[in-house]
Structures are given as structure tokens and as C-alpha cells.
Amino acid sequence: MLQTTPIDAATQSQFTRQISDRLQLALTAHLEHAYSPDHVKSLRLFSATETAELIGVTPAFLRKGHADGSLAEPAVNKSGRRFYSGDEIWEMRQILEAGSRKPGKYRPGRRDDDHLQVIQFMNFKGGSAKSTSAIHLCHYLALQGYRVLAIDLDPQSSLTGFCGLNPELEFDGQSVYDAMRYEDALPMQECIQKTYFPGLDLAPARLILSEFEVDTAVYSQEGVPFYTRLSNAIEQVEVDYDVVVIDSPPSLGYLTMAGLFSATSIIVPLTPSMLDVASTQQFLQMMADYIEAFEKQGIEIEFEDFSFLITRDDPSDVPSQQITGLMRALFQKQVLSATTLRSTAVADAAMLKCSIFEINRSDITRTTYDRARASMDAFGAEVAGMIQKNWGR
Ligand SMILES: Nc1ncnc2c1ncn2[C@@H]1O[C@H](COP(=O)(O)OP(=O)(O)OP(=O)(O)O)[C@@H](O)[C@H]1O
Ligand SMILES: [Mg+2]
């Protein structure tokens, strides 16, 4: 039963706490309604056509593999159609890669001396679609056969929620804070969880992550550097992943900066409105000041790529198209060609803490699904191309 009586408190702290408690109850009720109490998120099945497309073969090629026994038969529905689980797709990739003459055809991840790719989404403008873009990239890359680690650097824990953990309902286990903290930091391995999505692991966030900002203010006075806290943690697990995707909070504090010191690529999501552009300009000005201050101390920040991503793009909205045009004219290559379209399919999926990749095409209006999916695919493919280019391919 939702509480709806007026808030009645003697002090401001009680007033604020009552609001927070009431919201928490409402959120818990929403989550328990959306998921059964012991709900565990799982990945949908993929049709034969979609599976073949993801792997980069034809459905006939898969059928031949099943017939000659080289690829295990998946489940078949009542009308005789094959459906594949994420694990089965992952397994088929391994088998096909082992038998392929062209390395990386089915498993496009790191080889030999390829360096780990660390992609950070950042912008201190709140709501610029950092978390939405991060989860879509994670899912896209994992479906393409990359080993992905998602790191949630935002105490709001949106990315953690997308990965199937309910920060509002609490979860057991460590968070990335435990690997970054200044006292008794844990090995990063202990702070990472497998997710229900094959190929995707998560270093989750919890509210306590905001302590990192406070701790750093104290420890940096004692000369303990904050900027190696995350990069050292990532180094411990580097061999297990091809790509790390970092989501940042809407601020340019120590957490975001710790991410920046680990990142090989920066993506700045930007909703095309003048207010957002102005805010992003301030963000970049501050970032330049910070980087310069470090450079003066001889501490280098080295990222290979910097890109803007136009988010919630609406081709029918003339003013926003003009801003997108301005950004492209100003920065050319620094603006990703792909944009992520404003879509009710993406917003509705987010209500269920899902990406568009987790939604069945048959569950919503097909044209709506196709447009949203095509834009997220194009964004993922462009970043994958960037990754391959950084590996010299
Ligand atoms: N392509 C899209 N179409 C429709 N809605 C979108 C799209 N991308 C993001 N949104 C919605 O915009 C809102 C903000 O997105 P998101 O949480 O990803 O932003 P953020 O930058 O991570 O926010 P914060 O700064 O608070 O971390 C969310 O409600 C999300 O569902
Ligand atoms: Mg976010």
C-alpha cells in the first residue's frame, strides 16, 4: 500500500529522510510488481534468422552444422522453429572460430599483443543517456562475441540495475568501491559478478561508491594518488576481457577522473539541445583544466579516441537537427556517424531495466522495434570498428 499522506516532520533531516524512505518503498513496490520476489533476470531466446545474422552466417549454414553434428541442436518450438539461447550462440562461436581459417571471424576479441580497450561514457550533464548508451554497447559487443566487463562508476547504480542487480532491493556481494577503496581494498576479481548475459560481467556500483569522493579528499592530502585506484583494479583482471565499458556519474569528480585515467576511448553522449551543448562545453572546459593540472605534474592521461555520440536523436525535430549539423561541422570525425534514435521502445525497455536487444521483436510494433534496433546496431558496429582499428585491423 503506497503512503500518500502529507509529509510531516519536525526537522529538515527528518523531512528529507521521510521523502527518501517513501520513495524507496514505492520503488521496491514497483520492482516487486515488475518482477516476482525471487525474480532472476534472464536473456530471451534468439530465432534462427537473428542468430545467423549475429554470428555472420546464413540460417542454412547453421542447419548444415546441426545436420552433420558439428553444432549442437538447439530447442525447437511447437511449430518446428529453432530458438537459440545466448549460451548456445556463444558456444557456436567458439566451435566455428576453432575451425576457421580466418582468425577473429567468429570471436572478434583481442589476439596476441592487442591491448585492452577501455571505453568510458562521460558527461556531467545529467540524463544525456550515458547509462543507456553504455548498456546498449555492452550488450551489442557481448552478442558479437567480445568478452565485456561493465564497470559502474555511478553511485546511482543505473548500469548495475540494467545488469540484473537491484540496488534498490540491495544485493549481496562487493562493488567496485571495494576494489578502489584506500584501506583494505579487495582484489578486483572478488568485486566482479557474472551476469545473465553471456559474455558480460559486471563490477557493480552501490551508494557507498560516493564515499570515494570523500576518501580521496582526505588521502590526497597525504599524497596517496587517486588516479591509479581504478586502473590498477582493471589491470588485475585484464586478461579476462577484450573490452571494458565504464559508466560515469553526472559529475566531474574523482570517480569520473579515475575512469579517465583508465580509459583508452572517451564517448561523450550529447542530446542535441542548446542547453545540453552549453553544459557539455563547460564540462569539457573543466576536464581540460584538470588534465592540464595533471600534465603540469608530469602525469599523462592517454586516450586514443574521443567521440561525441548524439543521443535521443529525432530526425523530425528541426532545431535538434540543426544542432547535430553544427556539431558535425565543428568536429567531423569526433562525432560518431551513428546516432541513437529517440524511441519509445528504448524508453519502455529501460522501465524494465532492459536494452532493446533483450526485447522480442514480436512483443512491440515491428517498425518501432526495427528503427530503434537499427540505430543501436549502427552505434555498436561503429564502436566495434573503432576497437578493431585500435588493434590495427
Ligand atoms: N534513445 C532513447 N530513446 C528514448 N529514451 C531514452 C533514450 N536514451 C535514453 N533515454 C531515456 O532518457 C533518460 C536518461 O537516460 P540515462 O539514464 O541513460 O542518462 P544518464 O546520462 O545515464 O543519466 P545520469 O546523468 O542521471 O546518469 C532515461 O529515462 C532513458 O530511458
Ligand atoms: Mg546514468
Coordinates of C-alpha atoms and ligand atoms in Angstrom, one line a residue:
M1 CA 0.0 0.0 0.0
L2 CA 1.5 3.3 -1.1
Q3 CA 1.8 6.1 1.6
T4 CA 0.2 9.2 0.3
T5 CA -0.4 11.3 3.4
P6 CA 1.4 14.7 3.5
I7 CA 5.0 14.6 4.8
D8 CA 5.0 15.7 8.4
A9 CA 8.4 16.1 10.1
A10 CA 9.9 18.2 12.9
T11 CA 13.3 18.8 11.3
Q12 CA 14.7 19.1 7.8
S13 CA 16.7 15.9 8.2
Q14 CA 13.5 14.0 9.2
F15 CA 11.7 15.7 6.3
T16 CA 14.3 14.6 3.7
R17 CA 14.5 11.1 5.2
Q18 CA 10.8 10.6 5.1
I19 CA 10.8 11.6 1.4
S20 CA 13.6 9.2 0.7
D21 CA 12.0 6.4 2.7
R22 CA 8.7 6.8 0.9
L23 CA 10.4 6.8 -2.5
Q24 CA 12.3 3.7 -1.6
L25 CA 9.1 1.9 -0.6
A26 CA 7.4 2.9 -3.8
L27 CA 10.5 1.8 -5.9
T28 CA 10.5 -1.6 -4.0
A29 CA 6.8 -2.0 -4.7
H30 CA 7.3 -1.2 -8.4
L31 CA 10.2 -3.7 -8.7
E32 CA 8.3 -6.4 -6.8
H33 CA 5.4 -5.8 -9.2
A34 CA 7.6 -5.8 -12.3
Y35 CA 9.4 -8.9 -11.1
S36 CA 8.3 -11.7 -8.8
P37 CA 10.1 -11.6 -5.4
D38 CA 12.7 -14.3 -6.4
H39 CA 12.9 -12.9 -10.0
V40 CA 16.2 -13.5 -11.6
K41 CA 16.7 -11.7 -14.9
S42 CA 17.4 -14.0 -17.9
L43 CA 18.1 -13.5 -21.5
R44 CA 15.4 -14.2 -24.2
L45 CA 15.9 -16.8 -26.9
F46 CA 17.0 -15.8 -30.4
S47 CA 15.4 -17.0 -33.7
A48 CA 17.5 -18.9 -36.2
T49 CA 17.5 -15.9 -38.6
E50 CA 18.6 -13.5 -35.8
T51 CA 21.2 -16.0 -34.6
A52 CA 22.7 -16.5 -38.1
E53 CA 22.8 -12.7 -38.5
L54 CA 24.6 -12.2 -35.2
I55 CA 27.2 -14.8 -36.0
G56 CA 27.6 -13.7 -39.6
V57 CA 26.5 -16.9 -41.4
T58 CA 23.3 -18.0 -43.1
P59 CA 20.5 -20.0 -41.5
A60 CA 21.3 -22.8 -44.0
F61 CA 24.9 -22.9 -42.7
L62 CA 23.6 -23.4 -39.2
R63 CA 21.2 -26.1 -40.3
K64 CA 24.0 -27.9 -42.1
G65 CA 26.1 -27.7 -38.9
H66 CA 23.2 -29.3 -36.9
A67 CA 22.8 -32.0 -39.5
D68 CA 26.5 -33.0 -39.6
G69 CA 26.7 -32.9 -35.8
S70 CA 29.3 -30.1 -35.7
L71 CA 26.9 -27.7 -34.0
A72 CA 24.6 -28.9 -31.2
E73 CA 20.8 -28.8 -32.0
P74 CA 19.0 -26.0 -30.1
A75 CA 15.5 -26.2 -28.7
V76 CA 12.7 -26.4 -31.2
N77 CA 9.2 -24.8 -30.6
K78 CA 5.8 -26.4 -31.4
S79 CA 5.9 -25.2 -35.0
G80 CA 9.3 -26.7 -35.5
R81 CA 11.3 -23.5 -35.4
R82 CA 14.7 -23.4 -33.8
F83 CA 15.5 -21.0 -31.0
Y84 CA 18.9 -20.4 -29.5
S85 CA 20.0 -19.3 -26.1
G86 CA 22.7 -16.7 -25.5
D87 CA 25.0 -19.5 -24.2
E88 CA 24.3 -21.6 -27.3
I89 CA 25.3 -18.7 -29.6
W90 CA 28.4 -18.2 -27.5
E91 CA 29.3 -21.9 -27.8
M92 CA 28.7 -22.0 -31.6
R93 CA 31.1 -19.0 -31.9
Q94 CA 33.8 -20.9 -30.1
I95 CA 33.4 -24.0 -32.3
L96 CA 33.3 -22.0 -35.5
E97 CA 36.3 -19.9 -34.5
A98 CA 38.3 -23.0 -33.7
G99 CA 37.6 -24.4 -37.2
S100 CA 38.0 -21.1 -39.1
R101 CA 41.0 -20.2 -41.3
K102 CA 40.4 -16.5 -40.7
P103 CA 41.2 -15.7 -37.1
G104 CA 38.7 -13.4 -35.4
K105 CA 35.9 -14.2 -37.8
Y106 CA 33.6 -15.6 -35.1
R107 CA 35.4 -14.3 -32.0
P108 CA 36.5 -10.8 -32.8
G109 CA 38.2 -10.1 -29.5
R110 CA 41.8 -9.5 -28.6
R111 CA 44.6 -11.5 -30.1
D112 CA 48.4 -11.6 -29.4
D113 CA 49.5 -8.2 -28.3
D114 CA 46.2 -6.4 -28.7
H115 CA 45.7 -4.0 -25.8
L116 CA 42.6 -3.9 -23.6
Q117 CA 40.0 -1.4 -24.8
V118 CA 38.5 0.7 -22.0
I119 CA 35.6 2.8 -23.2
Q120 CA 34.2 5.4 -20.8
F121 CA 30.9 7.2 -21.2
M122 CA 31.1 10.6 -19.6
N123 CA 29.3 14.0 -19.5
F124 CA 28.4 15.9 -16.4
K125 CA 25.1 16.8 -18.0
G126 CA 22.5 14.6 -16.2
G127 CA 20.3 12.5 -18.4
S128 CA 22.4 12.7 -21.5
A129 CA 21.9 8.9 -22.0
K130 CA 25.3 7.8 -20.6
S131 CA 23.9 4.7 -18.9
T132 CA 21.5 3.8 -21.8
S133 CA 24.4 4.1 -24.3
A134 CA 26.7 2.1 -22.0
I135 CA 24.3 -0.9 -21.6
H136 CA 23.5 -1.0 -25.3
L137 CA 27.2 -1.0 -26.2
C138 CA 27.8 -3.8 -23.6
H139 CA 25.0 -5.9 -25.0
Y140 CA 25.9 -5.3 -28.6
L141 CA 29.6 -6.2 -28.1
A142 CA 28.7 -9.3 -26.0
L143 CA 26.3 -10.5 -28.7
Q144 CA 29.1 -10.1 -31.2
G145 CA 31.4 -12.4 -29.2
Y146 CA 33.5 -9.9 -27.3
R147 CA 34.3 -10.6 -23.6
V148 CA 33.0 -7.4 -21.9
L149 CA 33.4 -6.1 -18.4
A150 CA 30.9 -3.3 -17.4
I151 CA 32.1 -1.1 -14.6
D152 CA 29.5 1.1 -12.9
L153 CA 31.2 4.2 -11.5
D154 CA 27.9 5.9 -10.7
P155 CA 26.6 5.6 -7.1
Q156 CA 23.1 5.9 -8.7
S157 CA 23.8 2.4 -10.0
S158 CA 21.8 2.6 -13.2
L159 CA 24.1 0.3 -15.2
T160 CA 24.1 -2.2 -12.2
G161 CA 20.3 -2.3 -12.5
F162 CA 20.4 -2.9 -16.2
C163 CA 22.7 -5.9 -15.5
G164 CA 20.1 -7.6 -13.4
L165 CA 21.1 -6.5 -9.9
N166 CA 18.5 -4.4 -7.9
P167 CA 20.5 -1.8 -6.0
E168 CA 17.1 -0.6 -4.5
L169 CA 16.5 -4.1 -3.1
E170 CA 20.1 -4.5 -2.0
F171 CA 22.3 -7.3 -3.3
D172 CA 24.9 -9.5 -1.8
G173 CA 28.5 -9.1 -2.8
Q174 CA 31.1 -6.5 -3.3
S175 CA 31.0 -3.4 -5.5
V176 CA 33.7 -1.7 -7.5
Y177 CA 34.2 0.6 -4.4
D178 CA 35.7 -2.4 -2.6
A179 CA 38.4 -2.7 -5.3
M180 CA 39.1 1.1 -5.3
R181 CA 39.0 2.0 -1.6
Y182 CA 42.1 3.2 0.1
E183 CA 42.0 0.8 3.1
D184 CA 42.0 -3.0 2.7
A185 CA 41.0 -2.9 -1.0
L186 CA 39.9 -6.3 -2.3
P187 CA 41.2 -8.0 -5.4
M188 CA 39.1 -6.8 -8.4
Q189 CA 38.2 -10.5 -9.1
E190 CA 36.2 -10.5 -5.9
C191 CA 34.3 -7.4 -6.9
I192 CA 33.1 -8.7 -10.3
Q193 CA 29.9 -10.8 -10.9
K194 CA 28.9 -12.8 -13.9
T195 CA 25.6 -11.5 -15.4
Y196 CA 22.8 -13.5 -17.0
F197 CA 24.0 -12.1 -20.3
P198 CA 26.7 -14.4 -21.8
G199 CA 30.0 -12.6 -22.4
L200 CA 29.1 -9.8 -20.0
D201 CA 30.5 -9.4 -16.4
L202 CA 29.8 -6.5 -14.0
A203 CA 31.7 -4.6 -11.4
P204 CA 28.6 -3.2 -9.8
A205 CA 28.0 0.2 -8.0
R206 CA 26.3 0.9 -4.7
L207 CA 25.6 4.1 -3.0
I208 CA 28.7 3.7 -0.9
L209 CA 30.8 4.4 -4.0
S210 CA 30.1 8.1 -3.3
E211 CA 32.5 7.7 -0.3
F212 CA 35.3 7.6 -2.8
E213 CA 35.0 11.3 -3.4
V214 CA 35.3 12.0 0.4
D215 CA 38.0 9.4 1.0
T216 CA 40.1 10.9 -1.9
A217 CA 39.9 14.4 -0.4
V218 CA 41.5 13.0 2.8
Y219 CA 44.0 10.6 1.2
S220 CA 45.3 13.0 -1.5
Q221 CA 46.4 15.4 1.3
E222 CA 48.6 12.6 2.5
G223 CA 50.0 12.2 -1.0
V224 CA 48.1 9.0 -1.9
P225 CA 47.2 9.2 -5.6
F226 CA 43.6 8.5 -6.5
Y227 CA 44.1 8.2 -10.2
T228 CA 45.6 4.7 -10.1
R229 CA 42.9 3.2 -8.0
L230 CA 40.7 2.1 -10.9
S231 CA 43.4 1.4 -13.5
N232 CA 45.2 -0.9 -11.0
A233 CA 42.0 -2.7 -10.3
I234 CA 41.3 -3.2 -14.1
E235 CA 44.9 -4.4 -14.6
Q236 CA 44.3 -7.3 -12.2
V237 CA 41.6 -8.7 -14.5
E238 CA 42.8 -7.5 -17.8
V239 CA 43.4 -11.0 -19.3
D240 CA 39.8 -12.0 -18.9
Y241 CA 38.3 -9.3 -21.1
D242 CA 38.5 -7.7 -24.6
V243 CA 36.6 -4.5 -23.7
V244 CA 35.8 -2.7 -20.6
V245 CA 32.8 -0.3 -20.7
I246 CA 32.6 2.4 -17.9
D247 CA 29.5 4.3 -17.0
S248 CA 30.2 7.6 -15.1
P249 CA 28.1 9.7 -12.8
P250 CA 26.8 13.1 -14.0
S251 CA 29.7 15.0 -12.4
L252 CA 33.4 15.5 -13.0
G253 CA 34.6 14.3 -9.6
Y254 CA 37.3 11.9 -8.6
L255 CA 35.2 8.9 -9.7
T256 CA 34.9 10.2 -13.3
M257 CA 38.5 11.2 -13.3
A258 CA 39.7 7.8 -12.0
G259 CA 37.8 6.4 -15.0
L260 CA 39.5 8.8 -17.3
F261 CA 42.9 7.6 -16.1
S262 CA 41.9 4.1 -17.2
A263 CA 40.2 4.9 -20.4
T264 CA 41.5 4.3 -23.9
S265 CA 38.4 5.8 -25.5
I266 CA 36.0 8.5 -24.3
I267 CA 32.5 8.8 -25.6
V268 CA 30.5 11.9 -24.6
P269 CA 26.8 11.3 -25.2
L270 CA 25.0 14.5 -26.1
T271 CA 21.3 15.2 -26.6
P272 CA 21.1 17.8 -29.3
S273 CA 19.7 20.9 -27.5
M274 CA 21.5 24.2 -26.9
L275 CA 21.3 23.8 -23.1
D276 CA 23.0 20.4 -23.4
V277 CA 25.7 21.7 -25.7
A278 CA 26.4 24.7 -23.3
S279 CA 26.6 22.3 -20.4
T280 CA 28.9 19.9 -22.3
Q281 CA 31.1 22.8 -23.2
Q282 CA 31.5 23.7 -19.5
F283 CA 32.2 20.0 -18.8
L284 CA 35.0 19.9 -21.4
Q285 CA 36.5 23.2 -20.2
M286 CA 36.7 21.7 -16.7
M287 CA 38.1 18.5 -18.0
A288 CA 40.8 20.4 -19.9
D289 CA 41.7 22.3 -16.8
Y290 CA 42.0 19.1 -14.8
I291 CA 44.1 17.3 -17.4
E292 CA 46.3 20.3 -17.7
A293 CA 46.9 20.4 -14.0
F294 CA 48.0 16.7 -14.1
E295 CA 50.2 17.3 -17.1
K296 CA 52.0 20.1 -15.3
Q297 CA 52.8 17.5 -12.6
G298 CA 54.1 15.2 -15.3
I299 CA 51.1 12.8 -15.1
E300 CA 49.8 12.0 -18.5
I301 CA 46.3 11.0 -19.4
E302 CA 46.3 9.0 -22.6
F303 CA 43.2 8.2 -24.6
E304 CA 43.3 7.1 -28.2
D305 CA 39.7 8.2 -29.2
F306 CA 37.4 11.0 -28.2
S307 CA 33.9 11.0 -29.8
F308 CA 30.6 12.7 -29.3
L309 CA 27.5 10.4 -29.6
I310 CA 24.3 12.2 -30.5
T311 CA 21.6 10.6 -28.3
R312 CA 17.8 10.7 -28.4
D313 CA 18.1 11.8 -32.0
D314 CA 14.8 12.9 -33.6
P315 CA 15.1 13.4 -37.4
S316 CA 11.7 15.2 -37.4
D317 CA 12.8 17.8 -34.9
V318 CA 14.3 20.7 -36.9
P319 CA 16.1 22.6 -34.1
S320 CA 17.8 19.4 -32.8
Q321 CA 18.9 18.5 -36.4
Q322 CA 20.5 21.9 -36.7
I323 CA 22.5 21.4 -33.6
T324 CA 23.6 17.9 -34.8
G325 CA 24.6 19.6 -38.1
L326 CA 26.6 22.2 -36.2
M327 CA 28.4 19.5 -34.1
R328 CA 29.3 17.6 -37.3
A329 CA 30.5 20.8 -39.0
L330 CA 32.7 21.7 -36.0
F331 CA 34.2 18.3 -35.2
Q332 CA 33.7 16.0 -38.2
K333 CA 35.4 12.7 -37.2
Q334 CA 34.9 13.4 -33.5
V335 CA 31.2 12.9 -33.9
L336 CA 30.1 9.3 -34.4
S337 CA 28.3 8.9 -37.7
A338 CA 25.7 6.7 -35.9
T339 CA 23.2 8.4 -33.6
T340 CA 20.9 6.7 -31.1
L341 CA 17.3 7.5 -32.0
R342 CA 14.8 8.8 -29.5
S343 CA 12.4 5.8 -29.3
T344 CA 9.6 4.7 -27.1
A345 CA 10.9 1.1 -27.5
V346 CA 14.2 2.2 -25.8
A347 CA 12.4 4.1 -23.1
D348 CA 9.9 1.3 -22.4
A349 CA 12.7 -1.3 -22.3
A350 CA 14.5 0.9 -19.8
M351 CA 11.4 0.8 -17.5
L352 CA 12.1 -3.0 -17.3
K353 CA 15.8 -2.3 -17.0
C354 CA 16.4 -3.9 -20.4
S355 CA 18.2 -2.9 -23.6
I356 CA 16.5 -3.1 -27.0
F357 CA 18.5 -6.3 -27.6
E358 CA 16.5 -8.0 -24.8
I359 CA 13.1 -7.2 -26.3
N360 CA 11.4 -9.7 -28.6
R361 CA 10.6 -8.1 -32.0
S362 CA 7.2 -9.7 -31.8
D363 CA 6.4 -8.1 -28.5
I364 CA 6.2 -4.5 -29.8
T365 CA 5.2 -2.7 -33.0
R366 CA 7.7 -4.0 -35.5
T367 CA 8.6 -0.7 -37.2
T368 CA 9.3 0.9 -33.8
Y369 CA 11.5 -2.1 -32.8
D370 CA 13.3 -2.1 -36.2
R371 CA 14.2 1.6 -36.1
A372 CA 15.4 1.5 -32.5
R373 CA 17.3 -1.7 -33.0
A374 CA 18.9 -0.5 -36.3
S375 CA 20.2 2.7 -34.6
M376 CA 21.7 0.8 -31.6
D377 CA 23.2 -1.8 -34.0
A378 CA 24.8 1.0 -36.1
F379 CA 26.2 2.7 -32.9
G380 CA 27.6 -0.7 -31.7
A381 CA 29.1 -1.5 -35.1
E382 CA 30.8 1.9 -35.4
V383 CA 32.4 1.5 -31.9
A384 CA 33.4 -2.1 -32.8
G385 CA 35.0 -0.7 -35.9
M386 CA 36.9 1.7 -33.7
I387 CA 38.1 -1.1 -31.4
Q388 CA 39.3 -3.2 -34.4
K389 CA 41.1 -0.1 -35.8
N390 CA 42.9 0.4 -32.5
W391 CA 44.0 -3.3 -32.8
G392 CA 45.4 -2.5 -36.2
R393 CA 42.7 -4.3 -38.2
Ligands
LIG1 N1 17.2 6.6 -27.3 C1 16.4 6.9 -26.3 N2 15.0 6.9 -26.5 C2 14.2 7.2 -25.5 N3 14.6 7.5 -24.3 C3 15.9 7.4 -24.0 C4 16.8 7.1 -25.0 N4 18.1 7.1 -24.4 C5 17.8 7.4 -23.1 N5 16.5 7.6 -22.8 C6 15.9 7.9 -21.6 O1 16.5 9.1 -21.1 C7 16.6 9.1 -19.7 C8 18.1 9.4 -19.3 O2 18.9 8.3 -19.8 P1 20.1 7.8 -19.0 O3 19.7 7.3 -17.6 O4 20.8 6.8 -19.8 O5 21.0 9.1 -18.9 P2 22.3 9.3 -18.0 O6 23.2 10.2 -18.7 O7 22.9 8.0 -17.6 O8 21.7 10.0 -16.7 P3 22.5 10.3 -15.4 O9 23.3 11.6 -15.7 O10 21.5 10.6 -14.3 O11 23.4 9.2 -15.1 C9 16.2 7.7 -19.2 O12 14.9 7.8 -18.8 C10 16.3 6.9 -20.5 O13 15.3 5.8 -20.5
MG2 MG 23.5 7.3 -15.8

